[in-house]
Structure formats: structure tokens, C-alpha cells
Amino acid sequence: MSRVIVIGGSGHVGTYLVPALVELGHEVVNVSRGQAKSYTHHAAWKHVEQVSADRTAEEEAGTFAERIVGLRGDIVIDLIAFKLSSTRPLVEALRGKVEHFLHCSTLWVYGHNAAVPAGEDDPLNPFGEYGIDKAEIEKWLTHEARTTGFPATIFRPGHIVGEGWVPISPLANDKIDAFSRVARGEKITLPNLGLETIHHVHAADVSQVILRAITNRSAAIGETFNAVSGKALNLRGYAEALFRWFGHEPKIDYLPADEWKKWQPTPEEAHHSWEHFSRSSCLSIEKARTKLGYEPAYTSFGAVQESVAWLIDNGKVEKPTAWE
């Protein structure tokens, strides 16, 4: 088996990825700031080598890439690179010293799509700093893989969900109060006709894509894979399913988006929602299914249900009266 370096493995994806790598027999090193713990307990963590590193500070000092090289990994999985200025020095330092490099991108590289579901070879039209920066990393990393043979694979998660995490709600943001409002049976108002889409994915399924890319290395090198559930949810269908799960008939109004934004609690909250519904993400997983054998264990709504049930059990979302 391989020695696997996971950069940022204490986060939500790492909660599922790191124990799975250990169970497969890999030697695993988790590189993180040491300020977070995995969201769920797993005995495999006691077998993980923990390396504390402040990536931002070490990148500014010019020492981070060599620190990773010094860990002598066969495989490096970078879950927390957000700018090309982070990825390029790491790749240059790892050339000829690593068998597989996996980079976590985002569905936001797509921006606006001419047709859906969007496939990995469709044009990227990112907008906003996060999507633009991630697309820049992808473009450069893909070029390096195809022209210099650097063994890179890119995966694009959707809106990540799982225990301990607040899902993007039918209001297209991560404000937890939306779930309590629906639990109480209160009316909610959606932008436009509620037909914009958001595409969730359970963190365990993102982990599955990574594991399958490692197992199917020859099919994964130089390729990009969407890491989402089988189907996106539109805001209306999502809201209706949530109401009914909580034991209520749906109570939904609609407003044109510009008017809807004015009624949100804060401009920041309105903008956060707009960031999601303006992209109306809907991605295809056919390539990951065909090349890697990926099959998500969770539907979008199933992943949301697990997350929200955890939030209810932990007193963060009100328990629906119908559940009493």
C-alpha cells in the first residue's frame, strides 16, 4: 500500500476519507493546523500521523512545499488549495517525487452553463473570486498533467453535506434558521419560481470519488471528475420535500429575485443566497461512473436529511412538532 499525505484532512471530507484510507491499508499523514477534529469518531484516527502546519504562514515563508516533500508521500491529496500561488510551488516541488496528486476544486468553476447537467468537458464560465481562482488552478494543473506528465487528478465537489454540517437550505444559503422555520410549519418565500438548482453531495461520496481515483489511477491521471449526488434539487422541490418530511404541507410564496433579496435579514445573507441560486448548479456524474465506477450512496435530499437530523438531535434545529 501507499503512504498518503492528506493536506487539510481534519475537515468534513477528511472525516470520511482519512479513516477509509487507513482501512484500505494505507499509511496516512494528516497535515492540518491542528485546530479542528473530525466530525465523527473513528478508531482509525489513532493510526494516523498528525502533522501540524499553518499553510498560509509557511507558504509566505516559502517552506510549505518542501515540508510536504519531506513527508515522502507516494500520494498527495490537497483539500485546501484556493489559489494557483498555493498549488504551483507544491507541484513544482513534488515533480518526480510523487505517484499521484489529487486536487480538490469546486462546482463553482462552471459558473453559468449553456446546458445541464454540466459535464467535465463543458466550457467553464466562472464568476466571483472563488470560482475564478479555482478554475485558474484547474487550467494550469491540467496543462501540467497533459504536457509534462505530472500525475494530477482534479475532483469538483458540490455543496458538501453530512453530520455536523449545515446544508445549503431551500433559501440557497447556510443559515440554520431556515430549517427551524420549516420545522415550525412557517411559510417561506423563494426567489423567482423556485426552479433554480443546487447540487449537494455527502462528504462520504466525495471521499468515494477520491478513493476510486486512487484505485483506478491509470484512468484518473490527467482527468477531472464531478463529485456530486446523482441529481440536483431545485429550490421548490427541495422546500416541498423538507416541509413534508417535517410533517407539514408546503407553505411557499415566491418573489422576483431582486425583490426577494430586499426582504432578506441582511445584505450579506441575500448575497450568499444569490451566489448559489445565480449559478443554478446541476452536474453530471456520468464520467465518474464510467471511468471510476463511482455510485453515490446518498441522494441530495438523503444527504440533507442526515445532516438536519444530526442538527435536530444536537439542539441546533428545532424538532418538528409532528416528530414529538
CSV table of C-alpha atoms in Angstrom, one decimal:
chain,number,residue,atom,x,y,z
A,1,MET,CA,0.0,0.0,0.0
A,2,SER,CA,1.0,3.7,-0.3
A,3,ARG,CA,2.0,6.5,2.0
A,4,VAL,CA,-0.7,9.1,1.6
A,5,ILE,CA,-0.4,12.8,2.6
A,6,VAL,CA,-3.7,14.5,3.1
A,7,ILE,CA,-3.5,18.3,3.3
A,8,GLY,CA,-6.5,19.6,5.3
A,9,GLY,CA,-7.7,16.1,6.4
A,10,SER,CA,-9.4,17.3,9.6
A,11,GLY,CA,-12.3,18.9,7.7
A,12,HIS,CA,-15.5,17.4,6.6
A,13,VAL,CA,-14.3,15.3,3.6
A,14,GLY,CA,-11.3,14.2,5.7
A,15,THR,CA,-13.7,12.9,8.4
A,16,TYR,CA,-14.6,10.1,5.9
A,17,LEU,CA,-11.6,10.0,3.7
A,18,VAL,CA,-8.8,9.5,6.3
A,19,PRO,CA,-10.3,6.5,8.1
A,20,ALA,CA,-11.2,4.9,4.7
A,21,LEU,CA,-7.6,5.2,3.6
A,22,VAL,CA,-6.4,3.6,6.8
A,23,GLU,CA,-8.9,0.8,6.5
A,24,LEU,CA,-7.6,0.1,3.0
A,25,GLY,CA,-4.1,-0.4,4.4
A,26,HIS,CA,-2.5,2.9,3.5
A,27,GLU,CA,-0.1,4.8,5.8
A,28,VAL,CA,-1.8,8.1,6.3
A,29,VAL,CA,-0.4,11.5,7.3
A,30,ASN,CA,-2.8,14.3,8.0
A,31,VAL,CA,-1.4,17.8,7.6
A,32,SER,CA,-3.5,20.5,9.3
A,33,ARG,CA,-3.3,23.4,11.6
A,34,GLY,CA,-4.4,21.1,14.5
A,35,GLN,CA,-7.3,23.3,15.4
A,36,ALA,CA,-10.1,21.0,14.2
A,37,LYS,CA,-11.2,17.5,14.9
A,38,SER,CA,-13.1,15.1,12.6
A,39,TYR,CA,-16.8,15.4,12.7
A,40,THR,CA,-17.4,11.8,13.7
A,41,HIS,CA,-15.3,9.5,15.8
A,42,HIS,CA,-13.5,6.6,14.1
A,43,ALA,CA,-10.9,4.4,15.8
A,44,ALA,CA,-8.7,4.6,12.6
A,45,TRP,CA,-7.6,8.1,13.6
A,46,LYS,CA,-5.3,6.6,16.2
A,47,HIS,CA,-3.2,5.2,13.4
A,48,VAL,CA,-2.9,8.5,11.5
A,49,GLU,CA,0.3,10.5,11.7
A,50,GLN,CA,-0.6,14.1,12.6
A,51,VAL,CA,1.5,17.0,11.3
A,52,SER,CA,0.6,20.5,12.5
A,53,ALA,CA,1.2,23.2,9.9
A,54,ASP,CA,-0.1,26.7,9.3
A,55,ARG,CA,-0.2,26.6,5.5
A,56,THR,CA,-0.7,30.3,5.0
A,57,ALA,CA,2.3,31.3,7.2
A,58,GLU,CA,4.5,28.6,5.8
A,59,GLU,CA,3.7,29.5,2.2
A,60,GLU,CA,4.6,33.1,3.0
A,61,ALA,CA,7.9,31.9,4.4
A,62,GLY,CA,8.4,29.7,1.3
A,63,THR,CA,8.7,26.5,3.4
A,64,PHE,CA,5.4,24.7,2.9
A,65,ALA,CA,6.1,22.8,-0.3
A,66,GLU,CA,9.4,21.4,1.0
A,67,ARG,CA,7.7,20.4,4.2
A,68,ILE,CA,5.2,18.3,2.2
A,69,VAL,CA,8.1,16.8,0.1
A,70,GLY,CA,9.9,15.9,3.3
A,71,LEU,CA,6.9,13.7,4.4
A,72,ARG,CA,7.8,11.4,1.5
A,73,GLY,CA,4.3,10.6,0.3
A,74,ASP,CA,3.5,8.4,-2.6
A,75,ILE,CA,0.2,10.1,-2.9
A,76,VAL,CA,-0.7,13.7,-2.0
A,77,ILE,CA,-4.3,14.9,-1.7
A,78,ASP,CA,-4.7,18.6,-1.4
A,79,LEU,CA,-8.1,19.5,0.0
A,80,ILE,CA,-7.4,23.2,0.8
A,81,ALA,CA,-5.7,25.0,-2.1
A,82,PHE,CA,-7.6,28.0,-3.2
A,83,LYS,CA,-5.2,29.9,-5.4
A,84,LEU,CA,-2.7,29.0,-8.1
A,85,SER,CA,0.0,30.6,-6.0
A,86,SER,CA,-0.5,27.8,-3.5
A,87,THR,CA,-0.7,25.0,-6.0
A,88,ARG,CA,2.2,25.8,-8.3
A,89,PRO,CA,5.0,25.8,-5.8
A,90,LEU,CA,3.7,22.5,-4.3
A,91,VAL,CA,3.5,20.8,-7.7
A,92,GLU,CA,7.0,22.1,-8.7
A,93,ALA,CA,8.4,20.7,-5.5
A,94,LEU,CA,6.7,17.3,-6.0
A,95,ARG,CA,7.7,16.7,-9.6
A,96,GLY,CA,9.3,13.3,-9.9
A,97,LYS,CA,8.7,12.6,-6.2
A,98,VAL,CA,5.0,11.6,-6.1
A,99,GLU,CA,2.9,8.9,-7.9
A,100,HIS,CA,-0.4,10.7,-7.7
A,101,PHE,CA,-1.5,14.2,-6.8
A,102,LEU,CA,-5.2,14.9,-6.3
A,103,HIS,CA,-6.6,18.4,-6.1
A,104,CYS,CA,-10.0,19.5,-4.7
A,105,SER,CA,-11.7,22.0,-6.9
A,106,THR,CA,-15.4,23.1,-6.8
A,107,LEU,CA,-18.6,23.1,-8.9
A,108,TRP,CA,-18.3,26.9,-8.9
A,109,VAL,CA,-15.8,26.7,-11.7
A,110,TYR,CA,-18.7,26.2,-14.1
A,111,GLY,CA,-20.4,29.5,-13.4
A,112,HIS,CA,-23.2,29.7,-15.9
A,113,ASN,CA,-23.9,26.6,-18.0
A,114,ALA,CA,-25.4,26.7,-21.5
A,115,ALA,CA,-26.9,23.2,-20.9
A,116,VAL,CA,-27.3,20.9,-17.9
A,117,PRO,CA,-26.3,18.6,-16.4
A,118,ALA,CA,-22.8,20.0,-16.9
A,119,GLY,CA,-20.1,17.6,-17.9
A,120,GLU,CA,-16.4,17.9,-17.1
A,121,ASP,CA,-15.6,18.8,-20.7
A,122,ASP,CA,-18.1,21.6,-20.9
A,123,PRO,CA,-16.8,25.2,-21.0
A,124,LEU,CA,-16.1,26.9,-17.7
A,125,ASN,CA,-17.6,30.3,-17.2
A,126,PRO,CA,-16.7,31.1,-13.6
A,127,PHE,CA,-17.6,34.3,-11.9
A,128,GLY,CA,-16.6,35.5,-8.4
A,129,GLU,CA,-13.1,35.3,-6.9
A,130,TYR,CA,-13.5,31.7,-5.6
A,131,GLY,CA,-14.7,30.1,-8.8
A,132,ILE,CA,-12.2,32.1,-11.0
A,133,ASP,CA,-9.3,31.2,-8.8
A,134,LYS,CA,-10.2,27.5,-8.7
A,135,ALA,CA,-10.6,27.5,-12.5
A,136,GLU,CA,-7.2,29.0,-12.9
A,137,ILE,CA,-5.7,26.2,-10.7
A,138,GLU,CA,-7.6,23.6,-12.8
A,139,LYS,CA,-6.4,25.0,-16.1
A,140,TRP,CA,-2.7,25.1,-15.1
A,141,LEU,CA,-2.8,21.7,-13.4
A,142,THR,CA,-4.5,20.0,-16.4
A,143,HIS,CA,-1.9,21.6,-18.7
A,144,GLU,CA,0.9,20.2,-16.5
A,145,ALA,CA,-0.6,16.8,-16.4
A,146,ARG,CA,-1.1,16.6,-20.2
A,147,THR,CA,2.2,18.3,-21.3
A,148,THR,CA,4.7,17.3,-18.6
A,149,GLY,CA,3.2,14.1,-17.3
A,150,PHE,CA,2.6,15.4,-13.8
A,151,PRO,CA,0.3,12.8,-12.3
A,152,ALA,CA,-2.6,15.0,-11.3
A,153,THR,CA,-6.3,14.3,-10.9
A,154,ILE,CA,-8.9,17.0,-10.2
A,155,PHE,CA,-12.3,16.5,-8.5
A,156,ARG,CA,-15.1,19.0,-8.2
A,157,PRO,CA,-17.3,18.6,-5.1
A,158,GLY,CA,-20.8,20.0,-4.9
A,159,HIS,CA,-22.4,21.6,-1.8
A,160,ILE,CA,-21.0,19.3,0.9
A,161,VAL,CA,-23.3,17.8,3.5
A,162,GLY,CA,-23.0,15.3,6.3
A,163,GLU,CA,-23.2,15.0,10.1
A,164,GLY,CA,-22.0,18.2,11.8
A,165,TRP,CA,-22.6,20.4,8.8
A,166,VAL,CA,-25.3,22.9,8.0
A,167,PRO,CA,-26.6,22.1,4.4
A,168,ILE,CA,-27.4,24.8,1.9
A,169,SER,CA,-31.1,25.2,2.5
A,170,PRO,CA,-34.0,25.9,0.2
A,171,LEU,CA,-33.2,29.6,0.7
A,172,ALA,CA,-29.9,28.9,-1.1
A,173,ASN,CA,-27.7,29.7,1.9
A,174,ASP,CA,-26.3,28.0,5.0
A,175,LYS,CA,-28.3,30.0,7.6
A,176,ILE,CA,-29.6,27.3,10.0
A,177,ASP,CA,-32.8,29.2,10.9
A,178,ALA,CA,-34.4,28.2,7.6
A,179,PHE,CA,-34.7,24.6,8.8
A,180,SER,CA,-36.3,25.6,12.1
A,181,ARG,CA,-38.8,27.8,10.3
A,182,VAL,CA,-39.9,24.9,8.2
A,183,ALA,CA,-39.9,22.6,11.2
A,184,ARG,CA,-42.5,25.0,12.8
A,185,GLY,CA,-44.6,24.9,9.6
A,186,GLU,CA,-44.0,28.6,8.9
A,187,LYS,CA,-44.3,30.0,5.4
A,188,ILE,CA,-41.1,30.6,3.5
A,189,THR,CA,-40.5,32.7,0.4
A,190,LEU,CA,-38.3,31.6,-2.5
A,191,PRO,CA,-36.7,33.6,-5.3
A,192,ASN,CA,-38.4,33.7,-8.7
A,193,LEU,CA,-40.3,30.4,-9.2
A,194,GLY,CA,-38.0,28.4,-7.1
A,195,LEU,CA,-36.7,26.5,-10.1
A,196,GLU,CA,-33.0,27.3,-9.7
A,197,THR,CA,-30.9,24.3,-8.7
A,198,ILE,CA,-28.3,23.5,-6.1
A,199,HIS,CA,-26.3,20.3,-6.2
A,200,HIS,CA,-25.4,18.7,-2.8
A,201,VAL,CA,-23.1,15.8,-2.1
A,202,HIS,CA,-22.4,13.9,1.1
A,203,ALA,CA,-18.9,14.2,2.3
A,204,ALA,CA,-18.6,10.4,2.2
A,205,ASP,CA,-19.4,10.4,-1.5
A,206,VAL,CA,-16.6,13.0,-2.2
A,207,SER,CA,-14.4,10.6,-0.3
A,208,GLN,CA,-15.6,7.8,-2.5
A,209,VAL,CA,-14.6,9.7,-5.7
A,210,ILE,CA,-11.1,10.3,-4.3
A,211,LEU,CA,-10.7,6.6,-3.2
A,212,ARG,CA,-11.8,5.4,-6.6
A,213,ALA,CA,-9.5,7.8,-8.4
A,214,ILE,CA,-6.6,6.4,-6.4
A,215,THR,CA,-7.6,2.8,-7.0
A,216,ASN,CA,-8.1,3.5,-10.8
A,217,ARG,CA,-5.0,5.6,-11.1
A,218,SER,CA,-4.5,5.0,-14.8
A,219,ALA,CA,-8.0,6.1,-15.6
A,220,ALA,CA,-7.8,9.1,-13.3
A,221,ILE,CA,-4.4,10.7,-14.2
A,222,GLY,CA,-4.9,13.9,-16.2
A,223,GLU,CA,-8.7,13.8,-15.7
A,224,THR,CA,-11.3,15.9,-13.8
A,225,PHE,CA,-14.4,14.4,-12.1
A,226,ASN,CA,-17.5,15.9,-10.8
A,227,ALA,CA,-18.2,14.8,-7.2
A,228,VAL,CA,-21.9,15.3,-6.6
A,229,SER,CA,-25.1,13.3,-5.9
A,230,GLY,CA,-27.0,11.7,-8.8
A,231,LYS,CA,-29.4,14.6,-9.2
A,232,ALA,CA,-29.5,18.3,-8.3
A,233,LEU,CA,-32.5,19.8,-6.4
A,234,ASN,CA,-34.5,22.8,-7.4
A,235,LEU,CA,-35.4,25.1,-4.6
A,236,ARG,CA,-39.1,24.5,-4.8
A,237,GLY,CA,-38.8,20.7,-4.8
A,238,TYR,CA,-36.3,20.8,-2.0
A,239,ALA,CA,-38.6,23.0,0.1
A,240,GLU,CA,-41.7,20.9,-0.5
A,241,ALA,CA,-39.8,17.7,0.4
A,242,LEU,CA,-38.5,19.4,3.6
A,243,PHE,CA,-42.0,20.5,4.7
A,244,ARG,CA,-43.4,17.0,4.1
A,245,TRP,CA,-40.5,15.3,5.9
A,246,PHE,CA,-41.3,17.5,8.9
A,247,GLY,CA,-45.0,16.6,8.8
A,248,HIS,CA,-46.4,19.8,7.2
A,249,GLU,CA,-48.0,20.7,3.9
A,250,PRO,CA,-45.7,23.1,2.0
A,251,LYS,CA,-46.3,26.8,2.6
A,252,ILE,CA,-44.3,28.6,0.0
A,253,ASP,CA,-44.5,32.1,-1.6
A,254,TYR,CA,-42.4,33.5,-4.5
A,255,LEU,CA,-40.9,36.9,-5.3
A,256,PRO,CA,-38.8,38.1,-8.2
A,257,ALA,CA,-35.1,37.7,-7.2
A,258,ASP,CA,-34.4,41.4,-6.9
A,259,GLU,CA,-37.4,42.0,-4.7
A,260,TRP,CA,-36.7,38.8,-2.7
A,261,LYS,CA,-33.2,40.0,-1.9
A,262,LYS,CA,-34.5,43.1,-0.3
A,263,TRP,CA,-36.6,41.1,2.1
A,264,GLN,CA,-33.6,39.0,3.5
A,265,PRO,CA,-32.4,39.7,7.0
A,266,THR,CA,-29.1,41.2,5.9
A,267,PRO,CA,-27.5,42.2,2.5
A,268,GLU,CA,-24.7,39.6,3.2
A,269,GLU,CA,-27.3,36.8,3.6
A,270,ALA,CA,-29.1,37.9,0.4
A,271,HIS,CA,-25.8,37.9,-1.4
A,272,HIS,CA,-24.9,34.5,-0.1
A,273,SER,CA,-28.1,33.1,-1.4
A,274,TRP,CA,-27.6,34.8,-4.8
A,275,GLU,CA,-24.2,33.3,-5.1
A,276,HIS,CA,-25.8,29.9,-5.0
A,277,PHE,CA,-29.1,30.3,-7.0
A,278,SER,CA,-27.5,32.5,-9.7
A,279,ARG,CA,-25.2,29.6,-10.7
A,280,SER,CA,-28.1,27.1,-10.6
A,281,SER,CA,-25.6,24.2,-10.4
A,282,CYS,CA,-26.5,20.9,-12.0
A,283,LEU,CA,-23.7,18.5,-12.8
A,284,SER,CA,-23.3,15.1,-14.5
A,285,ILE,CA,-21.6,12.2,-12.8
A,286,GLU,CA,-21.5,10.0,-15.9
A,287,LYS,CA,-17.8,10.3,-16.4
A,288,ALA,CA,-17.0,9.3,-12.8
A,289,ARG,CA,-19.5,6.4,-13.1
A,290,THR,CA,-17.9,5.2,-16.3
A,291,LYS,CA,-14.2,5.7,-15.6
A,292,LEU,CA,-14.1,5.2,-11.9
A,293,GLY,CA,-17.2,3.1,-11.0
A,294,TYR,CA,-18.5,5.9,-8.8
A,295,GLU,CA,-22.0,5.5,-7.5
A,296,PRO,CA,-23.1,7.9,-4.8
A,297,ALA,CA,-24.5,6.3,-1.6
A,298,TYR,CA,-26.7,9.4,-0.9
A,299,THR,CA,-29.2,11.3,-2.9
A,300,SER,CA,-29.1,15.1,-2.5
A,301,PHE,CA,-32.1,15.1,-0.1
A,302,GLY,CA,-30.9,11.9,1.7
A,303,ALA,CA,-27.7,13.7,2.5
A,304,VAL,CA,-29.6,16.7,3.7
A,305,GLN,CA,-31.8,14.6,5.9
A,306,GLU,CA,-28.8,13.0,7.6
A,307,SER,CA,-27.3,16.4,8.3
A,308,VAL,CA,-30.5,18.0,9.5
A,309,ALA,CA,-31.4,15.0,11.7
A,310,TRP,CA,-28.0,15.5,13.4
A,311,LEU,CA,-28.7,19.2,13.8
A,312,ILE,CA,-32.0,18.4,15.5
A,313,ASP,CA,-30.6,15.7,17.7
A,314,ASN,CA,-27.9,18.2,18.8
A,315,GLY,CA,-30.4,21.0,19.6
A,316,LYS,CA,-29.3,23.3,16.7
A,317,VAL,CA,-32.6,23.0,14.7
A,318,GLU,CA,-36.0,22.9,16.3
A,319,LYS,CA,-37.6,19.4,16.5
A,320,PRO,CA,-40.7,19.3,14.3
A,321,THR,CA,-43.9,19.0,16.4
A,322,ALA,CA,-45.0,16.1,14.2
A,323,TRP,CA,-42.0,14.2,15.5
A,324,GLU,CA,-42.9,14.5,19.1
